[in-house]
Coordinates of C-alpha atoms in Angstrom, one line a residue:
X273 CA 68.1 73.3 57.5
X274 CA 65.4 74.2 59.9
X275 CA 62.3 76.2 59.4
X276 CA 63.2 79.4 61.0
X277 CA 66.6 79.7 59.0
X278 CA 65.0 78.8 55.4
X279 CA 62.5 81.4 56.3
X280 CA 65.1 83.9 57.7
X281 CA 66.8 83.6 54.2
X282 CA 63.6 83.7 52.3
X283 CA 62.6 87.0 53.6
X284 CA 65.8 88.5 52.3
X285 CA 67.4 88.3 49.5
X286 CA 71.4 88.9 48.6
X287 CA 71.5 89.8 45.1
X288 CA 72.0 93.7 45.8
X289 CA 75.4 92.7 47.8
X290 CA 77.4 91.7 44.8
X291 CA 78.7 95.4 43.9
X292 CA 80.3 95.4 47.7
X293 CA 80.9 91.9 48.6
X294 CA 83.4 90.5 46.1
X295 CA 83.5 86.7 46.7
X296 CA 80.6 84.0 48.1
X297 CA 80.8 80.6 49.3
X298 CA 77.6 78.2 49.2
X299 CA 77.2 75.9 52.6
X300 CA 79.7 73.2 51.2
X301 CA 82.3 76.0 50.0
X302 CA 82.2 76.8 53.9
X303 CA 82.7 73.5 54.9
X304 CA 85.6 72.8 52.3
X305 CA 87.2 76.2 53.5
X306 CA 87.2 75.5 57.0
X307 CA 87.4 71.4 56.9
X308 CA 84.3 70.6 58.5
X309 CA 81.2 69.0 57.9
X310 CA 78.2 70.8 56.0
X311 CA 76.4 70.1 59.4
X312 CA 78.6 72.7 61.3
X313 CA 78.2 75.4 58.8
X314 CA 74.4 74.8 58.9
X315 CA 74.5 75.1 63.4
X316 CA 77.0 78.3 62.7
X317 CA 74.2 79.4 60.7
X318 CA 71.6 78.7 63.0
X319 CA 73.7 80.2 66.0
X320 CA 74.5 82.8 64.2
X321 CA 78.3 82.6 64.0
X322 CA 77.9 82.9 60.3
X323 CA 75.1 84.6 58.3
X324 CA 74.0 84.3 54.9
X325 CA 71.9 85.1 52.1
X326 CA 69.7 83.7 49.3
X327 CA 71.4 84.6 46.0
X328 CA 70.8 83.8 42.2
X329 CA 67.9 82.5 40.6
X330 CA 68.0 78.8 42.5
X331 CA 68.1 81.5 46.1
X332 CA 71.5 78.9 46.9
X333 CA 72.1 80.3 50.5
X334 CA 75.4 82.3 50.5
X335 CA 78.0 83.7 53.1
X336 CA 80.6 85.9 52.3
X337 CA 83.8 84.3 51.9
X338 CA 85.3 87.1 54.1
X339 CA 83.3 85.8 56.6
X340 CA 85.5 82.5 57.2
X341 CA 88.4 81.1 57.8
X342 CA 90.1 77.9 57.3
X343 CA 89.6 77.9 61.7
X344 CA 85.9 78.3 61.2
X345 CA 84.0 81.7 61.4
X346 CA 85.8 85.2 61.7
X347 CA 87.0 85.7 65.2
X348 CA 85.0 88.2 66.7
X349 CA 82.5 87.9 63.9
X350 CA 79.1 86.8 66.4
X351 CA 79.4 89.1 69.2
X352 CA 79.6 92.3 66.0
X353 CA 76.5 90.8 64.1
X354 CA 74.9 90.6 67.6
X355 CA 75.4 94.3 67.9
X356 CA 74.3 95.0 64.4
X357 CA 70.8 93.2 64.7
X358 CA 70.3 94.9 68.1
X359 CA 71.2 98.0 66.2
X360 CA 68.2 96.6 64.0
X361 CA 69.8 95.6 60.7
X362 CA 69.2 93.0 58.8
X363 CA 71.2 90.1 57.5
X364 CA 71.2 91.9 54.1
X365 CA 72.2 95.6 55.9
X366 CA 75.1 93.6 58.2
X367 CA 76.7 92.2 55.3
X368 CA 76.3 95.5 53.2
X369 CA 77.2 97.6 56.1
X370 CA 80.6 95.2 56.7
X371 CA 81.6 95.7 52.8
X372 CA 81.2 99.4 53.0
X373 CA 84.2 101.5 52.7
X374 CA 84.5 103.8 56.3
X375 CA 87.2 106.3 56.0
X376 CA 87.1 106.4 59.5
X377 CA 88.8 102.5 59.8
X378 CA 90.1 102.7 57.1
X379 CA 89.1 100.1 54.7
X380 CA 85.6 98.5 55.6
X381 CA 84.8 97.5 58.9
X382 CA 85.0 93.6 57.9
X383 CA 88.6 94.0 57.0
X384 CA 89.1 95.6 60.5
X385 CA 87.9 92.8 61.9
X386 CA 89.6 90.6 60.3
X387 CA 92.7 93.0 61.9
X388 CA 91.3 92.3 65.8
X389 CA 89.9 95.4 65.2
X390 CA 86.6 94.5 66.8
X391 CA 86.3 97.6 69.6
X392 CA 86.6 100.1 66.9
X393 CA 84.0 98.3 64.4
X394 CA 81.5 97.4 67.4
X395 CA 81.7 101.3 68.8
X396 CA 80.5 102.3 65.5
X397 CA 77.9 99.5 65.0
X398 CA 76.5 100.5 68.4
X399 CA 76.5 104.1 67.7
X400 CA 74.6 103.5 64.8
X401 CA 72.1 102.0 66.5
X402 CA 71.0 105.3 68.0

């Protein structure tokens, strides 16, 4: 893992997600999931196709299992937590904000996406950024 990942996920820790994110996969769980090597989840990670955070008391880096599927990472998944960073979230407030019940969707706005729902999610990331 390089330097500024491990220090990305040292900065921020993920143990305040578990009430809205209801299942995690460590960096081989990924891999297993979407039948790669650990190697591409680690370069998703670093290109930011995927993001994670440091859970539990060993800090295991950990992505949200809605975050993948067995074709890799969540269609449409890169270009909406490009939108939320330049909205300035964190890591952490992505992946809480993508768990979080919106009446407006319905559901949460990960489980749009995971309906190609990404105009509707990305419309409200952006207007959040205001």
């Amino acid at each position: 893992m390089s330097a500024p990942l491990r220090a990305e996920f040292a900065r921020e820790k993920g143990d305040d997600l578990d009430p809205v994110v209801p299942e995690w996969l460590t960096v081989p769980d990924v891999a297993q999931v979407a039948g790669v090597d650990q190697r591409d989840v680690r370069r998703w990670l670093q290109e930011r196709e995927l993001i994670a955070v440091r859970r539990g008391e060993r800090g295991v880096a950990s992505v949200p299992a809605s975050f993948v599927t067995p074709e890799g990472p969540l269609n449409h998944l890169r270009g909406t937590l490009s939108v939320l960073a330049d909205a300035g979230f964190s890591d952490t407030e992505a992946i809480r904000w993508l768990h979080t019940p919106d009446d407006t969707l319905p559901g949460t706005p990960i489980d749009a996406l995971r309906a190609n729902r990404k105009t509707e999610v990305r419309r409200r990331a952006q207007a959040m950024g205001f």
